[in-house]
Coordinates of C-alpha atoms and ligand atoms in Angstrom, one line a residue:
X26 CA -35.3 176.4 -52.1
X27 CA -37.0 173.7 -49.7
X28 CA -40.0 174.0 -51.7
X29 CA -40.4 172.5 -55.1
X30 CA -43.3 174.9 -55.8
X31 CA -41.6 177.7 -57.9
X32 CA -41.9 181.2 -56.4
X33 CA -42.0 184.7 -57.8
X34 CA -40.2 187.6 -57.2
X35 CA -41.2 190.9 -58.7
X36 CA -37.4 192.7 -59.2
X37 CA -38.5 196.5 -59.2
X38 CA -35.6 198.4 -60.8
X39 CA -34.7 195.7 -62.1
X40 CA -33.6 197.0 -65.3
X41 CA -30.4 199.0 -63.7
X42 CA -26.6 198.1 -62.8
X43 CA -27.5 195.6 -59.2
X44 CA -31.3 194.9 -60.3
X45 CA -29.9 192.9 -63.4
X46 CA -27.2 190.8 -61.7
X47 CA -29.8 190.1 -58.7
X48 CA -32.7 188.7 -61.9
X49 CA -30.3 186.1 -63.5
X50 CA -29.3 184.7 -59.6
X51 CA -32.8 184.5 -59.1
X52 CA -33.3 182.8 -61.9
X53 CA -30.3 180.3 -61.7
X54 CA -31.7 179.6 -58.3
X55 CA -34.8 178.5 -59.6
X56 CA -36.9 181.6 -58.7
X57 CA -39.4 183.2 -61.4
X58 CA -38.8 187.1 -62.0
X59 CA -40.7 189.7 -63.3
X60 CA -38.7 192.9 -63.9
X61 CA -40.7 196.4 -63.3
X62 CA -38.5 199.4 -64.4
X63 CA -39.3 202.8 -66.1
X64 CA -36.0 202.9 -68.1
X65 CA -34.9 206.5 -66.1
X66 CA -32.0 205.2 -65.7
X67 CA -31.2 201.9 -67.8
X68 CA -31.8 200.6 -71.0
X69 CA -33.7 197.9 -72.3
X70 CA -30.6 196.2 -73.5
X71 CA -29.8 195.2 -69.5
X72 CA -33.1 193.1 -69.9
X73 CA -32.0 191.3 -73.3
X74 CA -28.3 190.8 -71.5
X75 CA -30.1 189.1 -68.6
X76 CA -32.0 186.9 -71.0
X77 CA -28.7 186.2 -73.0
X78 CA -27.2 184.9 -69.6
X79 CA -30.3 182.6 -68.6
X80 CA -30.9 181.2 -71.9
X81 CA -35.3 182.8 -71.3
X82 CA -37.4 185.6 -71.7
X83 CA -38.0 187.3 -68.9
X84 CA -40.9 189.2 -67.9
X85 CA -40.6 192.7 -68.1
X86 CA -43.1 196.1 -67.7
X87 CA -42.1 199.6 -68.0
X88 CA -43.9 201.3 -65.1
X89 CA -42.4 203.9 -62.7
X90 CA -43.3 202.3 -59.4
X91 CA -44.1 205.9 -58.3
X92 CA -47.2 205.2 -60.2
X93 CA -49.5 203.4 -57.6
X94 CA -52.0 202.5 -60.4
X95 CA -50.4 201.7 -62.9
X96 CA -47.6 199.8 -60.7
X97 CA -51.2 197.9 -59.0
X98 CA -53.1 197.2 -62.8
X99 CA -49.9 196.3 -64.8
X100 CA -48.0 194.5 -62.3
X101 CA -49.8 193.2 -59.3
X102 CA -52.4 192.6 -60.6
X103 CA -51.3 190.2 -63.3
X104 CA -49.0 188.1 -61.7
X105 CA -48.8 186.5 -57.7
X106 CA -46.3 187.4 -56.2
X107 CA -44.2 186.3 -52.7
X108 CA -41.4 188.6 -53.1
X109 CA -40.5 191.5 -53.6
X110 CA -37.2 193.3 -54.2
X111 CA -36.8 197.4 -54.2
X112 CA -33.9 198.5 -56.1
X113 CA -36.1 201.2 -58.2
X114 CA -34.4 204.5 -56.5
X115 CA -31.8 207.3 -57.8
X116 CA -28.7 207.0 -56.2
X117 CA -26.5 209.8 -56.9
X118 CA -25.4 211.5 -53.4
X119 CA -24.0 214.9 -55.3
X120 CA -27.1 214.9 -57.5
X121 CA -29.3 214.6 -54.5
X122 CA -27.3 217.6 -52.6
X123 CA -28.7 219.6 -55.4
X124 CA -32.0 218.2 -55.7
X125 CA -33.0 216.9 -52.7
X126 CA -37.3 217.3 -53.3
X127 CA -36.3 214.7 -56.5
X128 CA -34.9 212.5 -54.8
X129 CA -37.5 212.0 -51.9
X130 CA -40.1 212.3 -54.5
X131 CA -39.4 208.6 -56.2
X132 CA -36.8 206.9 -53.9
X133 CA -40.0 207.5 -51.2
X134 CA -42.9 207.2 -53.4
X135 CA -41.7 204.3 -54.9
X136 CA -40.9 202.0 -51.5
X137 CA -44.7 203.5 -50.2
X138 CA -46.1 202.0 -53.7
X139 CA -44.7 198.7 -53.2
X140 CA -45.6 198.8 -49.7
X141 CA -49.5 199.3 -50.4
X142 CA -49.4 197.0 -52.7
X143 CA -48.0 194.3 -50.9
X144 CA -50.5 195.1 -48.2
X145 CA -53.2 195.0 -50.6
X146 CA -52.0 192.1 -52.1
X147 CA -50.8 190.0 -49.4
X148 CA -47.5 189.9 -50.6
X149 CA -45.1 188.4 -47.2
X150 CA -41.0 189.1 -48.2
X151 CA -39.3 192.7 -49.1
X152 CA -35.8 192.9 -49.5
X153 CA -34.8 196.6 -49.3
X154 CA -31.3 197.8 -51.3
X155 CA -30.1 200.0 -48.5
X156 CA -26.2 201.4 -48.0
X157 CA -23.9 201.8 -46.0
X158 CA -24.3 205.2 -46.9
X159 CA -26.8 205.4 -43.5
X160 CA -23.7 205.0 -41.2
X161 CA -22.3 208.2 -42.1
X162 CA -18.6 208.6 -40.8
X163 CA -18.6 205.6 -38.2
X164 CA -16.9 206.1 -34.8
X165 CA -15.6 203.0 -34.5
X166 CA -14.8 200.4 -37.4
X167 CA -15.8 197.8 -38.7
X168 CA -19.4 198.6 -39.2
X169 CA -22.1 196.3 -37.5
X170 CA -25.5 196.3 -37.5
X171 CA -25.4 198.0 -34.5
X172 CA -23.1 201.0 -35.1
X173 CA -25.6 203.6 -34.2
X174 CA -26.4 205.6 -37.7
X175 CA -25.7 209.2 -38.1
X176 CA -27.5 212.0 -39.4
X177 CA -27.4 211.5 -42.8
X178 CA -25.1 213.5 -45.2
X179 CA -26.9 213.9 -48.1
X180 CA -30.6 213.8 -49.4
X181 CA -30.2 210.7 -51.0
X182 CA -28.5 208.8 -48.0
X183 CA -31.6 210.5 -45.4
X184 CA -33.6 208.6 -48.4
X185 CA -32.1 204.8 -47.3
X186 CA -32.7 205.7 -43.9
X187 CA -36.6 207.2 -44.0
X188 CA -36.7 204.2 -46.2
X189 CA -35.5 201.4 -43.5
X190 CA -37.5 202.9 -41.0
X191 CA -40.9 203.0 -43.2
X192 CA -40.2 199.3 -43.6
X193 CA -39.7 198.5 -40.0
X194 CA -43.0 200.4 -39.1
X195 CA -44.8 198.4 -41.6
X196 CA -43.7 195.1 -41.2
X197 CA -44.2 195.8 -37.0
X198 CA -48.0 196.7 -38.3
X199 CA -49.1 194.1 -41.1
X200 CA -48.4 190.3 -39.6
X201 CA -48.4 188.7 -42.6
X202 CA -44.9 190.6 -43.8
X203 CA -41.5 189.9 -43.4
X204 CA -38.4 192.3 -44.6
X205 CA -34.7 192.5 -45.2
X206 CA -32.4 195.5 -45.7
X207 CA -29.5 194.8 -47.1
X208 CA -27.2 196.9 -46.6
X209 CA -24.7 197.2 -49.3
X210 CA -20.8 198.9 -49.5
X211 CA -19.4 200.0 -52.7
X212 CA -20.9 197.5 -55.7
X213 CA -18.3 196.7 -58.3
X214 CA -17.5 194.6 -61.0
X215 CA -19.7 192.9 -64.1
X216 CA -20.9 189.6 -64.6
X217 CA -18.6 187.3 -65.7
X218 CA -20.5 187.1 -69.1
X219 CA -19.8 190.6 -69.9
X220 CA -23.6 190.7 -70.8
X221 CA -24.2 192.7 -68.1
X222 CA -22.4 195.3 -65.6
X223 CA -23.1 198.9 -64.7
X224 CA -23.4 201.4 -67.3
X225 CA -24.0 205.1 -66.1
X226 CA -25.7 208.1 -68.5
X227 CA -23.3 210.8 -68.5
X228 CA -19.9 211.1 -66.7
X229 CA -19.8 208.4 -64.0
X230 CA -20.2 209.3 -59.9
X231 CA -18.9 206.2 -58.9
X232 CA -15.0 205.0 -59.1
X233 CA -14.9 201.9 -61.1
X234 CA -17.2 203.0 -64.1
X235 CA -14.8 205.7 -64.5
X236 CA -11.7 204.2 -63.9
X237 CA -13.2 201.6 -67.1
X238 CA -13.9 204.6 -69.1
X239 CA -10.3 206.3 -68.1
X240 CA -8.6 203.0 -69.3
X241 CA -10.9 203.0 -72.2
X242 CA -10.0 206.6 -73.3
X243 CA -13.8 207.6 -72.8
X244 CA -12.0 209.8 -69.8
X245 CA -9.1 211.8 -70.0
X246 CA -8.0 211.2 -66.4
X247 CA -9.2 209.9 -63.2
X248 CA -9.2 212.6 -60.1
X249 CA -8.8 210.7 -57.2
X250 CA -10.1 213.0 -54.0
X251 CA -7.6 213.5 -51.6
X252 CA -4.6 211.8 -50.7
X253 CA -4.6 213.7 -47.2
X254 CA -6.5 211.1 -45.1
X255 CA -6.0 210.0 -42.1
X256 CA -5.5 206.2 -43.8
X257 CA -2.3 204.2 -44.8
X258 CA -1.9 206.0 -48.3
X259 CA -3.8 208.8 -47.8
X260 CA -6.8 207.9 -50.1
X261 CA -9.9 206.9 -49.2
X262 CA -10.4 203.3 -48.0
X263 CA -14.1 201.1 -48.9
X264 CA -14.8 198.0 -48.8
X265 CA -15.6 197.3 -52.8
X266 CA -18.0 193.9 -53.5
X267 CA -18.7 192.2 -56.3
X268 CA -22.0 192.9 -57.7
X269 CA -22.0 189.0 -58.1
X270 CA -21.8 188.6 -54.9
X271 CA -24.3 191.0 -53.8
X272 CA -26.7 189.4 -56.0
X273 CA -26.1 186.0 -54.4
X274 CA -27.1 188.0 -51.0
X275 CA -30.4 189.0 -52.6
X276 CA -31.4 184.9 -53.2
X277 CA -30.0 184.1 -49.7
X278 CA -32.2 186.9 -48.5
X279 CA -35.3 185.8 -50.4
X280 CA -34.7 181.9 -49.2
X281 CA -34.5 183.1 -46.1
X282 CA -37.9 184.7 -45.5
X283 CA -39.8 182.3 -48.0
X284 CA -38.1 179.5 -45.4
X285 CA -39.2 180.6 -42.3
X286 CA -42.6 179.4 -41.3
X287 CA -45.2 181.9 -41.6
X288 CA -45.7 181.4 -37.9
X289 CA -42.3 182.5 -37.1
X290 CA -42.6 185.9 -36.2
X291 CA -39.4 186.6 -34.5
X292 CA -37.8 187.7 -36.9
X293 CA -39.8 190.1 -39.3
X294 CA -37.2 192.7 -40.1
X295 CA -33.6 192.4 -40.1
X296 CA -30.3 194.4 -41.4
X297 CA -27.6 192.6 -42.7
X298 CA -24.4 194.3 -43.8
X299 CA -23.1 193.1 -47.7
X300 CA -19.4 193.4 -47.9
X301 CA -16.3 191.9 -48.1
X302 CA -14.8 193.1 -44.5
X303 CA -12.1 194.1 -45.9
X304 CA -10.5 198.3 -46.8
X305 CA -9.1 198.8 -49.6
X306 CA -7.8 202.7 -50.5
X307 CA -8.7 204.2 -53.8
X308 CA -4.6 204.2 -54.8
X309 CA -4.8 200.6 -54.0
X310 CA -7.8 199.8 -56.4
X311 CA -6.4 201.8 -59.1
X312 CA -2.9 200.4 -58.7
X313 CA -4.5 196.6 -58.8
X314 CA -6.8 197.4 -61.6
X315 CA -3.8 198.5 -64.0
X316 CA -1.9 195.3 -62.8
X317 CA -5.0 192.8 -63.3
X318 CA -6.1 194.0 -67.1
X319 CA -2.3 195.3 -68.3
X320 CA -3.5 198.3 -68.6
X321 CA -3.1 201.9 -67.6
X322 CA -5.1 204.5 -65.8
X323 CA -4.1 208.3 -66.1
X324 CA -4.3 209.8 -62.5
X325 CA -4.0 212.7 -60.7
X326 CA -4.5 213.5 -57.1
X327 CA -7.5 216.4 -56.7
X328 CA -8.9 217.8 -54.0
X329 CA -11.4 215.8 -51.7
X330 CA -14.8 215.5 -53.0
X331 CA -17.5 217.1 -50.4
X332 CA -19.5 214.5 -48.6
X333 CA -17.1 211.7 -48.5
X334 CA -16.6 209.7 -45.5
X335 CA -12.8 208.9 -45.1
X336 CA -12.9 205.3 -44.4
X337 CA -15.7 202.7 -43.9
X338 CA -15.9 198.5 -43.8
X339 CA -18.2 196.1 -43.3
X340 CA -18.3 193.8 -40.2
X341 CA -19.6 191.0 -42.3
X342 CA -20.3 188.3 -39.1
X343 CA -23.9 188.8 -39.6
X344 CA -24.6 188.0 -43.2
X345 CA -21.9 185.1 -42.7
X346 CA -23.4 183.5 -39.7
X347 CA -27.0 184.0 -39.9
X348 CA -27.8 184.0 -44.1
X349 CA -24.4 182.0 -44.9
X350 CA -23.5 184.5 -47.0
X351 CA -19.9 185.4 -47.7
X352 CA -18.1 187.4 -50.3
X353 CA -16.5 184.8 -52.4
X354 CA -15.0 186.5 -55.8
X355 CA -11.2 187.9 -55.6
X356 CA -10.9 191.9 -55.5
X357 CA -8.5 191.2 -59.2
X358 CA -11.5 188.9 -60.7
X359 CA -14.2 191.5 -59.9
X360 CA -11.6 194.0 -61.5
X361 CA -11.2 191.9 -64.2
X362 CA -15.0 191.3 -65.2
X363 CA -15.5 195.1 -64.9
X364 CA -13.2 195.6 -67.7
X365 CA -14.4 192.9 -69.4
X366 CA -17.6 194.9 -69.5
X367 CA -17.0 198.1 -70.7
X368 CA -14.6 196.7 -73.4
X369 CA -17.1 194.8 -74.7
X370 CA -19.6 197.8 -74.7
X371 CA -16.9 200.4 -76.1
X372 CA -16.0 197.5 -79.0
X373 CA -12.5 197.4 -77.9
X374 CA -10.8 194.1 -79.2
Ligands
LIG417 C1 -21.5 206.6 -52.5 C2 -22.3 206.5 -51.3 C3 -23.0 205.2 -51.3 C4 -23.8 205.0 -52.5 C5 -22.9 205.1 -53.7 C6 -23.7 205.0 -54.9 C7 -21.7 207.7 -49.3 C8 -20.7 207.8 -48.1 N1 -21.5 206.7 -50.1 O1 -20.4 205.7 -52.2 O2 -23.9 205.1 -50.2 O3 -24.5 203.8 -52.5 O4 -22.2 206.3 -53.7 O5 -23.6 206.0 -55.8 O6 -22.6 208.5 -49.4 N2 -13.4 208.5 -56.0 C9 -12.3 209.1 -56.6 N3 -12.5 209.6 -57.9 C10 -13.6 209.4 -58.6 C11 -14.7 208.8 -58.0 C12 -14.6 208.3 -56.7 O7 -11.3 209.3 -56.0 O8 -13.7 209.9 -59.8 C13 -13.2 208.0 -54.7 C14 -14.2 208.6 -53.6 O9 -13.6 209.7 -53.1 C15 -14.3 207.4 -52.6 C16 -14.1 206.2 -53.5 O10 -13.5 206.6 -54.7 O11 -13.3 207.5 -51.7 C17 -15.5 205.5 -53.8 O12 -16.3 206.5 -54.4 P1 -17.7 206.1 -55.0 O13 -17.6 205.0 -56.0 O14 -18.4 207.3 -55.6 O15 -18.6 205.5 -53.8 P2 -18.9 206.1 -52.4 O16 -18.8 207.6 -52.4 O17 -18.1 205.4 -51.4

């Protein structure tokens, strides 16, 4: 940071899977954090692993950030703030499909809370945790900033993109604020720690979590959906990034904005993509998970799962040039730490 003057950043959601890694990079990078989650979907013991990493207590209130009052008298009002970072939405695309009113309910409420807040507070920097998600099925690949984004193919994905646009309209009609949408590809991995990583109620959504709990026995099998694509192996192919990674982006984003001079306007709301650049197919991750940890992963090929786009990457140019951001952790290291994790919360060895 150029200024010796420590800053704060509220982290809201910053109690789940990315919200946790983002805190202890903040922290390592000299920032002070208050946490805001209401627990829906993360435990307490995320907090005490961040705190285990950083060596401090860090400040945390349970408050769904739906909750406009209570968000304004238990959080905003107590500390000052120049940051904020929105993580606090559900992000389950089948889950959404069914309830869609849910979903716009708190991923929506929650962004317009801190929104009127930071208004009403004067609060300057937001980074937003958007997806990739808002691309849909790109025509051409990789992904820019620019790829024009399609209509949305699930509740929660139309969420990211009512979201980004909210932000855009706000920033454009309050000088004083500045905002960042990160959008992110497929999170992965743990910290390196194991105090931390993504731990999901219920049967996992998301590959890696239940390719841990396959190897770990938790799951019987893993189904991997389709092996009919139009891609070199037939599986799907993402562009997986480490969640350390991502966090970094987070700090890089917040230097950024608390960098510029407050009468720099040019740039009050930007995109950046968060990725490696690089596709990887389901087989493949699969195949290099069982190689990296020496251990297997049942698997059969199923049907493809409704909703999902065949193949999408990052064209990373942007966050490389203009933040300085790169992926830097290996695909078998992140794979490594992800196991890591969810041995050390099953208790195996
Ligand atoms: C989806 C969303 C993304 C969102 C993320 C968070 C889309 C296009 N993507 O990512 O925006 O942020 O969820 O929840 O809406 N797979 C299997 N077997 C499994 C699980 C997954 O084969 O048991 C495959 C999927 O078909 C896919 C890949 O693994 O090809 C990754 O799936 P997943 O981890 O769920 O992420 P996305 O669907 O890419």
């Amino acid at each position: 940071m150029a200024s010796n003057k420590r800053k704060t950043v509220l982290v809201a959601g910053g109690a789940g899977y990315i919200g946790t890694h983002t805190t202890v990079e903040l922290i390592e990078a000299g920032y002070d954090v208050v946490i805001a989650d209401n627990l829906s979907n993360a435990d307490l013991s995320a907090v005490q692993g961040v705190e285990r990493i950083v060596g401090r207590s860090v400040p945390f209130v349970q408050v769904d950030c739906c909750d406009l009052d209570a968000l304004r008298q238990e959080v905003f009002e107590k500390y000052p703030f120049d940051s904020v970072i929105h993580f606090a939405a559900y992000k389950a695309v089948g889950e959404s499909v069914a309830e869609p009113l849910k979903y716009f309910r708190n991923n929506l409420d929650s962004l317009l809370s801190v929104l009127t807040l930071m208004k009403e507070f004067e609060v300057h920097n937001l980074v937003f945790s958007s997806s990739a998600t808002v691309y849909g099925q790109p025509d051409e690949l990789p992904a820019t900033e620019q790829t024009p984004r399609q209509r949305a193919n699930s509740p929660y994905g139309l969420t990211k993109q009512m979201s980004e646009d909210m932000i855009q309209d706000t920033v454009a009609a309050i000088p004083f604020m500045r905002a960042i949408a990160l959008r992110y590809f497929n999170p992965i991995g743990a910290h390196p720690s194991a105090w931390i990583g993504e731990l999901p109620k219920g049967v996992p959504n998301n590959l890696v979590p239940f390719i841990t709990q396959t190897a770990a026995g938790v799951r019987k099998e893993l189904a991997i959906f389709g092996d009919d694509y139009a891609t070199p192996d037939g599986s799907c192919l993402r562009d997986y990034i480490d969640v350390v990674d991502l966090a970094r982006a987070h700090v890089v984003a917040v230097d950024r904005m608390v960098e510029l001079p407050a009468e720099d306007d040019r740039q009050r709301y930007e995109i950046f993509n968060i990725g490696t650049g690089r596709p990887v197919s389901v087989l493949e991750l699969v195949d290099l998970f069982e190689r990296v940890n020496g251990v297997p992963v049942p698997h059969r090929i199923a049907a493809r799962r409704p909703g999902d786009v065949e193949k999408i990457w990052a064209a990373t140019d942007k966050a490389n040039e203009v933040l300085g951001w790169r992926a830097e952790r290996e695909l078998g290291d992140t794979l490594r730490a992800a196991w890591a994790w969810e041995k050390r919360v099953r208790g195996l060895e």
